[in-house]
Amino acid sequence: MPLLLRICVCSLAFLACSEAANHFVRAGASGAADGSDWTNACTGFAGSCAPASLVRGDTHYVAGGTYPLSAIVTFNTAESGALRITIKGATVADHGTETGWQNSFGVENTQAVFSASAVIPGTGIFHFTTGYWVFDGSVGTGNTMSSYGFKFTRGANCSAVTGPQDGITALRSAATQTDLTIKYVGLEMCGPSFDAAQRGILVGCAACYVTASVFANNYITGAQGSMGLLNVANSTIERNWGENHWTSPNHHSDAFAAANSDKSGGESPTCPAANECGWRNEFRYNVVKACVGTGGMIGSSPKSFRQWKIHGNLFVNCLGGNGAIGNIGGNYAVAEAEIYNNTFASSTRIQQCSAAPGCATATGNIVKNNLFWNNNCVDIFSEGTGGAITHDYNAFFDCAQGTPPVETNGQIGTGDPFVNRPSSDYHLTAATNAGDSTIGAAYNTDPDGKTRGADGAWDRGAYEFDPAQNRYCCRN
């Protein structure tokens, strides 16, 4: 029997209490394989730990090791109120039971690698079709793949089948998924050698509605697009790192894609209202790097990124044709977005729309306190025939082409303002002119947790200047 945690987990929906249990998964375990402790751990998500056996409220600890997969693993346990099922990397500090435990099992010491030993077509290697899941690798930082508790690798020959080659997917057509958490996962995708649609994490669909979810601290490399969020609302996307994107004539790249359905044609039937299916998300502290094809953050709906808070991000070498932040074109537009305190380095414009009829919905966008270095400044805030973009308090250093737009409180500078750009250190070597501190407390923390304006001046760009962190005394 699994180790029972004598705690009461109360379902708000049913006002009922149940006992939560811990279960254990370890590659190479040689005991009874019933998941009761580390000696008798399941050797994968099969048998006693198969998705059909998972129980709401329980936690499955996963040890380091290699877990070969030859078929999609679908997690579809029926919901029971707001009870979650948690799948998390075991660590030295948190591993559920001491029975049979060795510190070498911790994912900070031995990575848990889910390896597609054969090419798996269609949905992701792991596929979630209900709500209230936590999938947590527990550790990981930056673009160091080996640091992540969970790692996904695709098959050796991604071109062996047709169809998408995604890493983790979550969708529930014609229904709502609530409270999904995916974090601390490294996803190593097929790369440009295999011309198949590839997304590291794909959540939602045209007929889906996903809400109140978190996608955080993931590293995705070699994908056509790092993340796709289709009709995802009221959620947080933070501290993810996507890079080494690729594009082809058959599969154009958009590093982070989003859609916000207008519900035409019966799309997203459980979404509350048109243009509220993919709105009010917070996109913060992410690194969006090496964007090609269509661009960086790309919308594919009439009111993409509606009421999104986009702040504290790094957009680096985002050279896609439709912008570092933009849209596919035609009927699509960016609307009502707050784009504050981001850093754009060697990247292209912010494009709210490109053509009718999309431009008719492109209104209410605000761009403040951002820092642009070595960007193409020609039409850097591209309005098309949409409404005026409200922009001020931005800093422009060394425009690669053109001249900065006129702003009442704009800053124009020269030289590289970053501590060590070749090593992806985009901290500031000196304070910028003071930004607009009235944008509110929702934006007053930088990616390091430093309070913006604590020294009396709210800096521009993703990072608040901190002399104590600065390794150089002077800018060359």
Short mmCIF file of C-alpha atoms in Angstrom, two decimals:
data_model
loop_
_atom_site.label_atom_id
_atom_site.label_comp_id
_atom_site.label_asym_id
_atom_site.label_seq_id
_atom_site.Cartn_x
_atom_site.Cartn_y
_atom_site.Cartn_z
CA MET A 1 0.00 0.00 0.00
CA PRO A 2 1.24 3.54 -0.68
CA LEU A 3 2.48 5.62 2.22
CA LEU A 4 -0.53 7.60 3.46
CA LEU A 5 -0.13 11.22 4.39
CA ARG A 6 -2.47 11.88 7.32
CA ILE A 7 -3.64 15.17 6.00
CA CYS A 8 -7.07 16.33 5.04
CA VAL A 9 -7.41 17.54 1.48
CA CYS A 10 -10.69 19.38 1.19
CA SER A 11 -12.48 19.73 -2.11
CA LEU A 12 -14.12 23.14 -2.35
CA ALA A 13 -16.52 21.79 -4.94
CA PHE A 14 -17.82 18.90 -2.84
CA LEU A 15 -16.85 19.95 0.71
CA ALA A 16 -15.38 16.49 1.13
CA CYS A 17 -12.13 15.35 2.63
CA SER A 18 -9.87 12.49 1.64
CA GLU A 19 -6.46 11.09 2.49
CA ALA A 20 -3.69 11.93 0.05
CA ALA A 21 -1.07 9.30 -0.75
CA ASN A 22 2.48 9.38 -2.02
CA HIS A 23 3.65 7.06 -4.78
CA PHE A 24 7.15 6.51 -6.11
CA VAL A 25 8.60 6.04 -9.60
CA ARG A 26 12.23 5.03 -10.19
CA ALA A 27 13.86 3.60 -13.27
CA GLY A 28 15.73 0.43 -12.38
CA ALA A 29 13.81 -0.33 -9.19
CA SER A 30 13.65 -4.12 -8.61
CA GLY A 31 11.08 -4.53 -5.85
CA ALA A 32 7.34 -5.18 -6.06
CA ALA A 33 6.77 -2.27 -8.47
CA ASP A 34 3.69 -1.18 -6.55
CA GLY A 35 4.93 2.39 -5.99
CA SER A 36 4.78 2.12 -2.20
CA ASP A 37 8.36 3.30 -1.51
CA TRP A 38 11.68 3.72 -3.29
CA THR A 39 12.58 0.04 -3.01
CA ASN A 40 9.25 -1.02 -4.50
CA ALA A 41 8.90 1.92 -6.88
CA CYS A 42 7.17 1.68 -10.24
CA THR A 43 9.74 1.75 -13.04
CA GLY A 44 7.67 4.18 -15.11
CA PHE A 45 4.11 5.31 -15.68
CA ALA A 46 2.80 1.78 -16.12
CA GLY A 47 1.32 -0.91 -13.90
CA SER A 48 0.43 0.51 -10.48
CA CYS A 49 1.52 3.97 -11.67
CA ALA A 50 -0.24 3.90 -15.05
CA PRO A 51 -2.32 7.01 -15.79
CA ALA A 52 -5.54 4.99 -15.34
CA SER A 53 -4.46 4.23 -11.75
CA LEU A 54 -3.71 7.81 -10.66
CA VAL A 55 -5.87 9.16 -7.86
CA ARG A 56 -6.93 12.75 -7.28
CA GLY A 57 -5.08 14.41 -4.39
CA ASP A 58 -2.06 12.06 -4.64
CA THR A 59 1.59 12.87 -5.37
CA HIS A 60 3.91 10.80 -7.56
CA TYR A 61 7.60 11.39 -6.84
CA VAL A 62 9.90 10.61 -9.78
CA ALA A 63 13.57 9.76 -9.27
CA GLY A 64 16.36 10.46 -11.71
CA GLY A 65 17.04 7.95 -14.47
CA THR A 66 16.01 7.23 -18.05
CA TYR A 67 12.40 6.38 -18.87
CA PRO A 68 12.06 5.08 -22.46
CA LEU A 69 8.70 5.76 -24.11
CA SER A 70 7.29 4.14 -27.22
CA ALA A 71 3.78 5.57 -27.06
CA ILE A 72 2.06 8.75 -25.96
CA VAL A 73 1.33 8.84 -22.22
CA THR A 74 -2.13 10.37 -21.76
CA PHE A 75 -3.10 11.73 -18.35
CA ASN A 76 -6.89 11.81 -18.29
CA THR A 77 -7.99 11.07 -14.72
CA ALA A 78 -11.47 12.50 -14.21
CA GLU A 79 -11.60 15.67 -12.15
CA SER A 80 -12.87 15.61 -8.56
CA GLY A 81 -13.56 19.16 -7.50
CA ALA A 82 -10.27 21.03 -7.29
CA LEU A 83 -8.13 18.05 -6.22
CA ARG A 84 -4.82 18.00 -8.06
CA ILE A 85 -2.63 15.13 -9.10
CA THR A 86 1.03 16.06 -8.63
CA ILE A 87 3.93 14.50 -10.53
CA LYS A 88 7.19 15.96 -9.30
CA GLY A 89 10.89 15.34 -9.35
CA ALA A 90 12.18 13.88 -6.11
CA THR A 91 14.95 15.88 -4.47
CA VAL A 92 17.24 15.37 -1.52
CA ALA A 93 15.09 17.82 0.44
CA ASP A 94 11.68 16.50 -0.72
CA HIS A 95 11.28 12.83 -1.65
CA GLY A 96 8.27 11.56 0.29
CA THR A 97 9.76 8.67 2.26
CA GLU A 98 13.18 7.52 3.48
CA THR A 99 12.41 3.85 2.77
CA GLY A 100 14.86 2.78 0.07
CA TRP A 101 15.93 6.35 -0.65
CA GLN A 102 19.45 7.28 -1.79
CA ASN A 103 20.49 10.89 -2.43
CA SER A 104 21.74 9.90 -5.88
CA PHE A 105 18.08 9.38 -6.85
CA GLY A 106 17.41 13.14 -6.53
CA VAL A 107 16.77 14.90 -9.83
CA GLU A 108 19.31 17.56 -8.88
CA ASN A 109 21.91 14.78 -8.98
CA THR A 110 20.52 12.51 -11.72
CA GLN A 111 18.16 13.98 -14.30
CA ALA A 112 14.88 12.19 -15.03
CA VAL A 113 14.93 11.77 -18.82
CA PHE A 114 11.78 10.82 -20.72
CA SER A 115 13.12 9.53 -24.01
CA ALA A 116 11.01 8.70 -27.03
CA SER A 117 12.83 5.55 -28.10
CA ALA A 118 10.62 5.46 -31.17
CA VAL A 119 9.13 8.40 -33.01
CA ILE A 120 5.75 9.25 -31.51
CA PRO A 121 3.49 11.18 -33.88
CA GLY A 122 0.54 13.39 -33.03
CA THR A 123 0.18 14.97 -29.60
CA GLY A 124 2.99 15.44 -27.10
CA ILE A 125 4.98 12.68 -25.47
CA PHE A 126 2.99 13.50 -22.32
CA HIS A 127 -0.58 14.61 -23.00
CA PHE A 128 -3.03 16.06 -20.45
CA THR A 129 -6.77 16.04 -21.23
CA THR A 130 -8.27 17.05 -17.87
CA GLY A 131 -7.58 19.84 -15.38
CA TYR A 132 -5.88 20.13 -12.00
CA TRP A 133 -2.44 18.70 -12.73
CA VAL A 134 0.99 19.67 -11.44
CA PHE A 135 3.91 18.43 -13.54
CA ASP A 136 7.02 19.74 -11.80
CA GLY A 137 10.65 18.79 -12.41
CA SER A 138 11.53 20.67 -9.17
CA VAL A 139 14.89 22.13 -10.31
CA GLY A 140 16.37 23.92 -13.31
CA THR A 141 17.80 27.24 -14.35
CA GLY A 142 18.47 29.25 -17.50
CA ASN A 143 19.58 27.50 -20.67
CA THR A 144 21.51 24.72 -18.93
CA MET A 145 19.61 21.63 -20.05
CA SER A 146 21.34 19.33 -17.57
CA SER A 147 20.06 21.41 -14.62
CA TYR A 148 16.38 20.57 -15.19
CA GLY A 149 14.78 17.86 -13.09
CA PHE A 150 12.74 16.57 -16.01
CA LYS A 151 14.04 16.35 -19.57
CA PHE A 152 12.18 15.30 -22.71
CA THR A 153 13.89 14.13 -25.88
CA ARG A 154 12.22 13.23 -29.16
CA GLY A 155 12.92 10.14 -31.26
CA ALA A 156 16.15 9.70 -33.16
CA ASN A 157 14.44 10.26 -36.53
CA CYS A 158 11.71 12.87 -36.34
CA SER A 159 11.05 12.68 -40.07
CA ALA A 160 9.95 9.04 -39.90
CA VAL A 161 6.29 10.08 -39.52
CA THR A 162 4.13 12.95 -40.65
CA GLY A 163 2.31 15.21 -38.25
CA PRO A 164 3.39 17.34 -35.29
CA GLN A 165 6.26 16.35 -33.03
CA ASP A 166 5.41 18.15 -29.78
CA GLY A 167 6.90 17.67 -26.31
CA ILE A 168 4.11 18.24 -23.77
CA THR A 169 0.54 18.95 -24.83
CA ALA A 170 -2.69 19.75 -23.00
CA LEU A 171 -6.06 20.04 -24.66
CA ARG A 172 -9.67 19.24 -23.98
CA SER A 173 -11.80 19.99 -27.00
CA ALA A 174 -15.18 21.67 -26.42
CA ALA A 175 -14.53 21.84 -22.67
CA THR A 176 -12.57 23.74 -20.04
CA GLN A 177 -9.26 22.78 -18.47
CA THR A 178 -8.44 24.55 -15.20
CA ASP A 179 -5.32 24.74 -13.05
CA LEU A 180 -2.56 23.15 -15.11
CA THR A 181 1.01 23.63 -13.90
CA ILE A 182 4.02 22.68 -16.03
CA LYS A 183 7.39 23.78 -14.69
CA TYR A 184 11.08 22.93 -14.47
CA VAL A 185 11.11 20.86 -17.64
CA GLY A 186 13.83 20.86 -20.29
CA LEU A 187 12.63 19.98 -23.78
CA GLU A 188 15.14 19.05 -26.47
CA MET A 189 13.26 19.06 -29.75
CA CYS A 190 14.08 17.63 -33.16
CA GLY A 191 15.64 20.76 -34.63
CA PRO A 192 15.71 22.02 -38.22
CA SER A 193 16.98 18.79 -39.76
CA PHE A 194 13.48 17.35 -39.55
CA ASP A 195 10.86 19.47 -41.26
CA ALA A 196 7.94 18.58 -38.98
CA ALA A 197 5.83 20.92 -36.85
CA GLN A 198 7.44 21.06 -33.42
CA ARG A 199 6.42 22.85 -30.26
CA GLY A 200 7.97 22.23 -26.89
CA ILE A 201 4.74 22.92 -24.98
CA LEU A 202 1.37 23.21 -26.73
CA VAL A 203 -1.66 24.06 -24.61
CA GLY A 204 -5.22 24.46 -25.87
CA CYS A 205 -6.82 24.38 -29.31
CA ALA A 206 -9.37 26.30 -31.38
CA ALA A 207 -12.23 24.55 -29.56
CA CYS A 208 -10.51 24.62 -26.14
CA TYR A 209 -10.56 26.91 -23.13
CA VAL A 210 -7.76 26.73 -20.54
CA THR A 211 -7.70 28.98 -17.50
CA ALA A 212 -5.96 29.66 -14.17
CA SER A 213 -2.75 27.82 -15.14
CA VAL A 214 1.01 28.27 -14.74
CA PHE A 215 3.79 27.52 -17.24
CA ALA A 216 7.10 28.41 -15.63
CA ASN A 217 10.84 27.78 -15.51
CA ASN A 218 10.97 25.60 -18.61
CA TYR A 219 13.82 25.46 -21.15
CA ILE A 220 13.01 24.66 -24.77
CA THR A 221 15.57 24.39 -27.55
CA GLY A 222 15.49 23.34 -31.19
CA ALA A 223 11.74 23.77 -31.71
CA GLN A 224 9.87 25.48 -34.51
CA GLY A 225 8.05 27.22 -31.65
CA SER A 226 8.82 26.98 -27.95
CA MET A 227 5.27 27.36 -26.72
CA GLY A 228 1.78 27.62 -28.18
CA LEU A 229 -1.10 28.90 -26.04
CA LEU A 230 -4.44 28.61 -27.82
CA ASN A 231 -7.37 30.07 -25.89
CA VAL A 232 -5.46 30.15 -22.61
CA ALA A 233 -6.69 32.85 -20.22
CA ASN A 234 -6.03 34.22 -16.72
CA SER A 235 -2.73 32.36 -16.54
CA THR A 236 0.95 33.03 -15.84
CA ILE A 237 3.81 32.33 -18.23
CA GLU A 238 7.06 33.13 -16.48
CA ARG A 239 10.79 32.41 -16.38
CA ASN A 240 10.79 30.21 -19.47
CA TRP A 241 13.74 30.20 -21.87
CA GLY A 242 13.19 29.44 -25.56
CA GLU A 243 15.99 29.51 -28.11
CA ASN A 244 17.42 28.00 -31.29
CA HIS A 245 14.15 28.29 -33.13
CA TRP A 246 14.01 27.33 -36.81
CA THR A 247 11.73 27.99 -39.74
CA SER A 248 11.03 26.46 -43.14
CA PRO A 249 8.66 27.10 -46.06
CA ASN A 250 6.38 24.39 -44.69
CA HIS A 251 6.57 25.34 -41.01
CA HIS A 252 7.02 28.99 -40.20
CA SER A 253 8.38 29.71 -36.76
CA ASP A 254 6.73 31.76 -34.04
CA ALA A 255 8.63 31.37 -30.79
CA PHE A 256 5.68 31.97 -28.45
CA ALA A 257 2.28 31.82 -30.18
CA ALA A 258 -1.10 32.77 -28.76
CA ALA A 259 -4.71 32.88 -29.91
CA ASN A 260 -7.81 34.53 -28.43
CA SER A 261 -10.92 33.15 -30.12
CA ASP A 262 -13.72 35.39 -31.32
CA LYS A 263 -15.95 32.28 -31.07
CA SER A 264 -16.95 32.50 -34.72
CA GLY A 265 -17.87 29.12 -36.16
CA GLY A 266 -18.57 27.74 -32.68
CA GLU A 267 -14.96 27.85 -31.52
CA SER A 268 -14.13 27.49 -27.83
CA PRO A 269 -17.72 26.84 -26.67
CA THR A 270 -16.94 26.97 -22.93
CA CYS A 271 -15.06 30.27 -23.13
CA PRO A 272 -17.07 33.06 -21.38
CA ALA A 273 -17.25 35.48 -24.32
CA ALA A 274 -15.73 36.34 -27.66
CA ASN A 275 -12.17 37.70 -27.39
CA GLU A 276 -12.01 36.61 -23.74
CA CYS A 277 -10.77 33.09 -24.46
CA GLY A 278 -7.08 33.98 -24.46
CA TRP A 279 -6.90 37.19 -22.45
CA ARG A 280 -5.59 38.58 -19.16
CA ASN A 281 -2.43 36.49 -19.06
CA GLU A 282 0.84 37.61 -17.50
CA PHE A 283 3.98 36.98 -19.57
CA ARG A 284 6.99 37.92 -17.46
CA TYR A 285 10.70 37.24 -16.94
CA ASN A 286 11.00 35.01 -20.01
CA VAL A 287 13.91 34.81 -22.45
CA VAL A 288 12.82 34.73 -26.09
CA LYS A 289 15.93 34.19 -28.17
CA ALA A 290 16.87 33.53 -31.79
CA CYS A 291 13.43 34.15 -33.27
CA VAL A 292 13.07 33.57 -37.01
CA GLY A 293 10.23 33.12 -39.46
CA THR A 294 7.15 34.99 -38.25
CA GLY A 295 8.73 36.30 -35.05
CA GLY A 296 8.87 36.19 -31.25
CA MET A 297 5.52 36.59 -29.45
CA ILE A 298 3.05 36.13 -32.28
CA GLY A 299 -0.74 36.38 -32.14
CA SER A 300 -3.15 34.63 -34.45
CA SER A 301 -6.51 36.13 -33.53
CA PRO A 302 -8.39 39.44 -33.98
CA LYS A 303 -7.47 40.58 -30.46
CA SER A 304 -4.25 38.76 -29.61
CA PHE A 305 -2.63 39.45 -26.23
CA ARG A 306 -5.74 41.31 -25.11
CA GLN A 307 -5.13 42.75 -21.64
CA TRP A 308 -1.88 40.78 -21.32
CA LYS A 309 0.79 42.08 -18.95
CA ILE A 310 4.07 41.63 -20.85
CA HIS A 311 6.97 42.73 -18.66
CA GLY A 312 10.50 41.96 -17.52
CA ASN A 313 11.30 39.80 -20.57
CA LEU A 314 14.39 39.56 -22.77
CA PHE A 315 13.88 39.48 -26.53
CA VAL A 316 17.24 38.68 -28.12
CA ASN A 317 17.94 38.29 -31.84
CA CYS A 318 14.23 38.18 -32.58
CA LEU A 319 14.45 38.88 -36.30
CA GLY A 320 11.21 37.35 -37.55
CA GLY A 321 9.39 39.33 -40.21
CA ASN A 322 6.30 40.16 -38.15
CA GLY A 323 8.01 41.50 -35.08
CA ALA A 324 9.51 40.61 -31.72
CA ILE A 325 5.90 41.09 -30.59
CA GLY A 326 3.39 40.95 -33.41
CA ASN A 327 0.84 38.95 -35.31
CA ILE A 328 0.53 36.69 -38.31
CA GLY A 329 -1.21 39.41 -40.33
CA GLY A 330 -4.46 39.85 -42.22
CA ASN A 331 -7.34 39.44 -39.78
CA TYR A 332 -5.08 39.40 -36.72
CA ALA A 333 -3.94 42.14 -34.36
CA VAL A 334 -2.44 42.89 -30.94
CA ALA A 335 -4.93 44.72 -28.72
CA GLU A 336 -5.00 46.22 -25.22
CA ALA A 337 -1.53 44.91 -24.27
CA GLU A 338 0.66 46.50 -21.60
CA ILE A 339 4.28 46.10 -22.70
CA TYR A 340 6.49 47.40 -19.90
CA ASN A 341 10.13 47.11 -18.82
CA ASN A 342 11.32 44.60 -21.40
CA THR A 343 14.73 44.50 -23.06
CA PHE A 344 14.89 44.12 -26.85
CA ALA A 345 18.39 43.40 -28.18
CA SER A 346 19.14 43.05 -31.91
CA SER A 347 15.48 42.49 -32.62
CA THR A 348 12.69 43.80 -34.81
CA ARG A 349 9.66 45.92 -34.11
CA ILE A 350 6.49 45.72 -32.05
CA GLN A 351 3.79 45.27 -34.69
CA GLN A 352 0.19 45.65 -33.57
CA CYS A 353 -1.33 44.90 -36.98
CA SER A 354 -0.40 44.74 -40.64
CA ALA A 355 -3.57 44.92 -42.72
CA ALA A 356 -7.34 45.20 -42.74
CA PRO A 357 -9.55 43.92 -41.24
CA GLY A 358 -7.25 43.11 -38.31
CA CYS A 359 -6.17 46.69 -37.79
CA ALA A 360 -9.74 47.65 -36.90
CA THR A 361 -9.30 45.72 -33.62
CA ALA A 362 -5.75 46.98 -32.87
CA THR A 363 -6.38 49.50 -30.10
CA GLY A 364 -5.31 50.29 -26.57
CA ASN A 365 -1.67 49.10 -26.68
CA ILE A 366 0.78 50.76 -24.27
CA VAL A 367 4.58 50.51 -24.52
CA LYS A 368 6.65 52.04 -21.70
CA ASN A 369 9.96 51.69 -19.86
CA ASN A 370 11.48 49.31 -22.42
CA LEU A 371 15.10 49.30 -23.52
CA PHE A 372 16.03 48.77 -27.17
CA TRP A 373 19.64 48.11 -28.26
CA ASN A 374 20.86 47.57 -31.82
CA ASN A 375 17.29 47.27 -33.08
CA ASN A 376 15.88 48.32 -36.40
CA CYS A 377 14.20 51.57 -35.36
CA VAL A 378 12.33 52.04 -38.64
CA ASP A 379 8.66 51.89 -37.65
CA ILE A 380 9.68 50.26 -34.37
CA PHE A 381 6.15 50.76 -33.04
CA SER A 382 4.23 49.63 -36.07
CA GLU A 383 0.63 50.84 -35.86
CA GLY A 384 -0.54 49.95 -39.36
CA THR A 385 -3.98 51.50 -39.76
CA GLY A 386 -4.93 50.61 -36.18
CA GLY A 387 -5.21 52.90 -33.20
CA ALA A 388 -2.29 54.90 -31.90
CA ILE A 389 0.18 53.01 -29.71
CA THR A 390 0.74 54.91 -26.47
CA HIS A 391 4.52 54.93 -26.00
CA ASP A 392 6.86 56.90 -23.77
CA TYR A 393 9.76 56.51 -21.33
CA ASN A 394 11.55 54.04 -23.60
CA ALA A 395 15.34 53.97 -24.07
CA PHE A 396 16.95 53.50 -27.49
CA PHE A 397 20.64 52.63 -27.82
CA ASP A 398 22.49 52.32 -31.13
CA CYS A 399 19.68 51.85 -33.63
CA ALA A 400 20.89 49.49 -36.35
CA GLN A 401 18.69 51.29 -38.88
CA GLY A 402 16.58 54.41 -38.79
CA THR A 403 16.10 56.79 -35.89
CA PRO A 404 14.19 56.39 -32.62
CA PRO A 405 10.60 57.58 -32.45
CA VAL A 406 9.94 60.90 -30.78
CA GLU A 407 8.87 60.55 -27.14
CA THR A 408 8.37 63.27 -24.55
CA ASN A 409 10.41 61.31 -22.00
CA GLY A 410 12.38 59.07 -24.34
CA GLN A 411 16.08 58.35 -23.88
CA ILE A 412 18.60 58.05 -26.70
CA GLY A 413 21.99 56.56 -25.88
CA THR A 414 25.08 55.04 -27.47
CA GLY A 415 27.20 52.01 -26.63
CA ASP A 416 26.41 48.60 -25.24
CA PRO A 417 24.53 49.12 -21.93
CA PHE A 418 24.80 45.50 -20.78
CA VAL A 419 27.21 43.84 -18.34
CA ASN A 420 28.14 40.87 -20.55
CA ARG A 421 25.87 40.49 -23.55
CA PRO A 422 27.86 37.66 -25.25
CA SER A 423 27.25 35.56 -22.13
CA SER A 424 23.55 36.51 -22.03
CA ASP A 425 24.00 38.84 -19.05
CA TYR A 426 21.66 41.75 -19.78
CA HIS A 427 22.02 43.50 -16.43
CA LEU A 428 22.77 47.19 -16.78
CA THR A 429 26.23 48.70 -16.41
CA ALA A 430 24.69 52.01 -15.39
CA ALA A 431 21.30 53.39 -14.45
CA THR A 432 19.05 54.60 -17.25
CA ASN A 433 17.03 57.79 -17.15
CA ALA A 434 14.10 57.39 -14.79
CA GLY A 435 11.18 55.48 -16.25
CA ASP A 436 7.50 55.89 -15.53
CA SER A 437 6.92 54.63 -11.98
CA THR A 438 3.18 55.24 -12.16
CA ILE A 439 2.53 52.07 -14.17
CA GLY A 440 1.81 50.32 -10.89
CA ALA A 441 2.89 47.75 -8.34
CA ALA A 442 2.10 44.84 -10.68
CA TYR A 443 5.30 45.75 -12.56
CA ASN A 444 7.62 46.88 -9.79
CA THR A 445 9.81 43.75 -9.49
CA ASP A 446 12.54 42.75 -11.94
CA PRO A 447 13.53 39.14 -12.84
CA ASP A 448 15.99 39.04 -9.91
CA GLY A 449 13.29 40.06 -7.43
CA LYS A 450 14.75 43.53 -7.04
CA THR A 451 12.19 46.27 -6.43
CA ARG A 452 12.16 48.78 -9.25
CA GLY A 453 12.78 52.32 -8.13
CA ALA A 454 14.05 51.33 -4.68
CA ASP A 455 17.04 53.64 -5.23
CA GLY A 456 14.77 56.52 -6.26
CA ALA A 457 14.84 55.86 -10.02
CA TRP A 458 12.78 53.25 -11.87
CA ASP A 459 15.14 52.01 -14.60
CA ARG A 460 14.16 51.10 -18.15
CA GLY A 461 14.60 47.58 -19.48
CA ALA A 462 14.11 44.19 -17.89
CA TYR A 463 16.65 44.62 -15.10
CA GLU A 464 16.81 47.30 -12.44
CA PHE A 465 20.33 48.66 -12.12
CA ASP A 466 22.06 47.46 -8.94
CA PRO A 467 25.60 48.71 -8.28
CA ALA A 468 26.16 45.85 -5.83
CA GLN A 469 25.54 43.30 -8.60
CA ASN A 470 27.46 45.16 -11.29
CA ARG A 471 30.82 43.56 -12.02
CA TYR A 472 32.17 46.53 -13.96
CA CYS A 473 32.62 50.01 -12.65
CA CYS A 474 32.46 51.72 -15.98
CA ARG A 475 31.00 51.41 -19.44
CA ASN A 476 33.68 51.42 -22.14
#
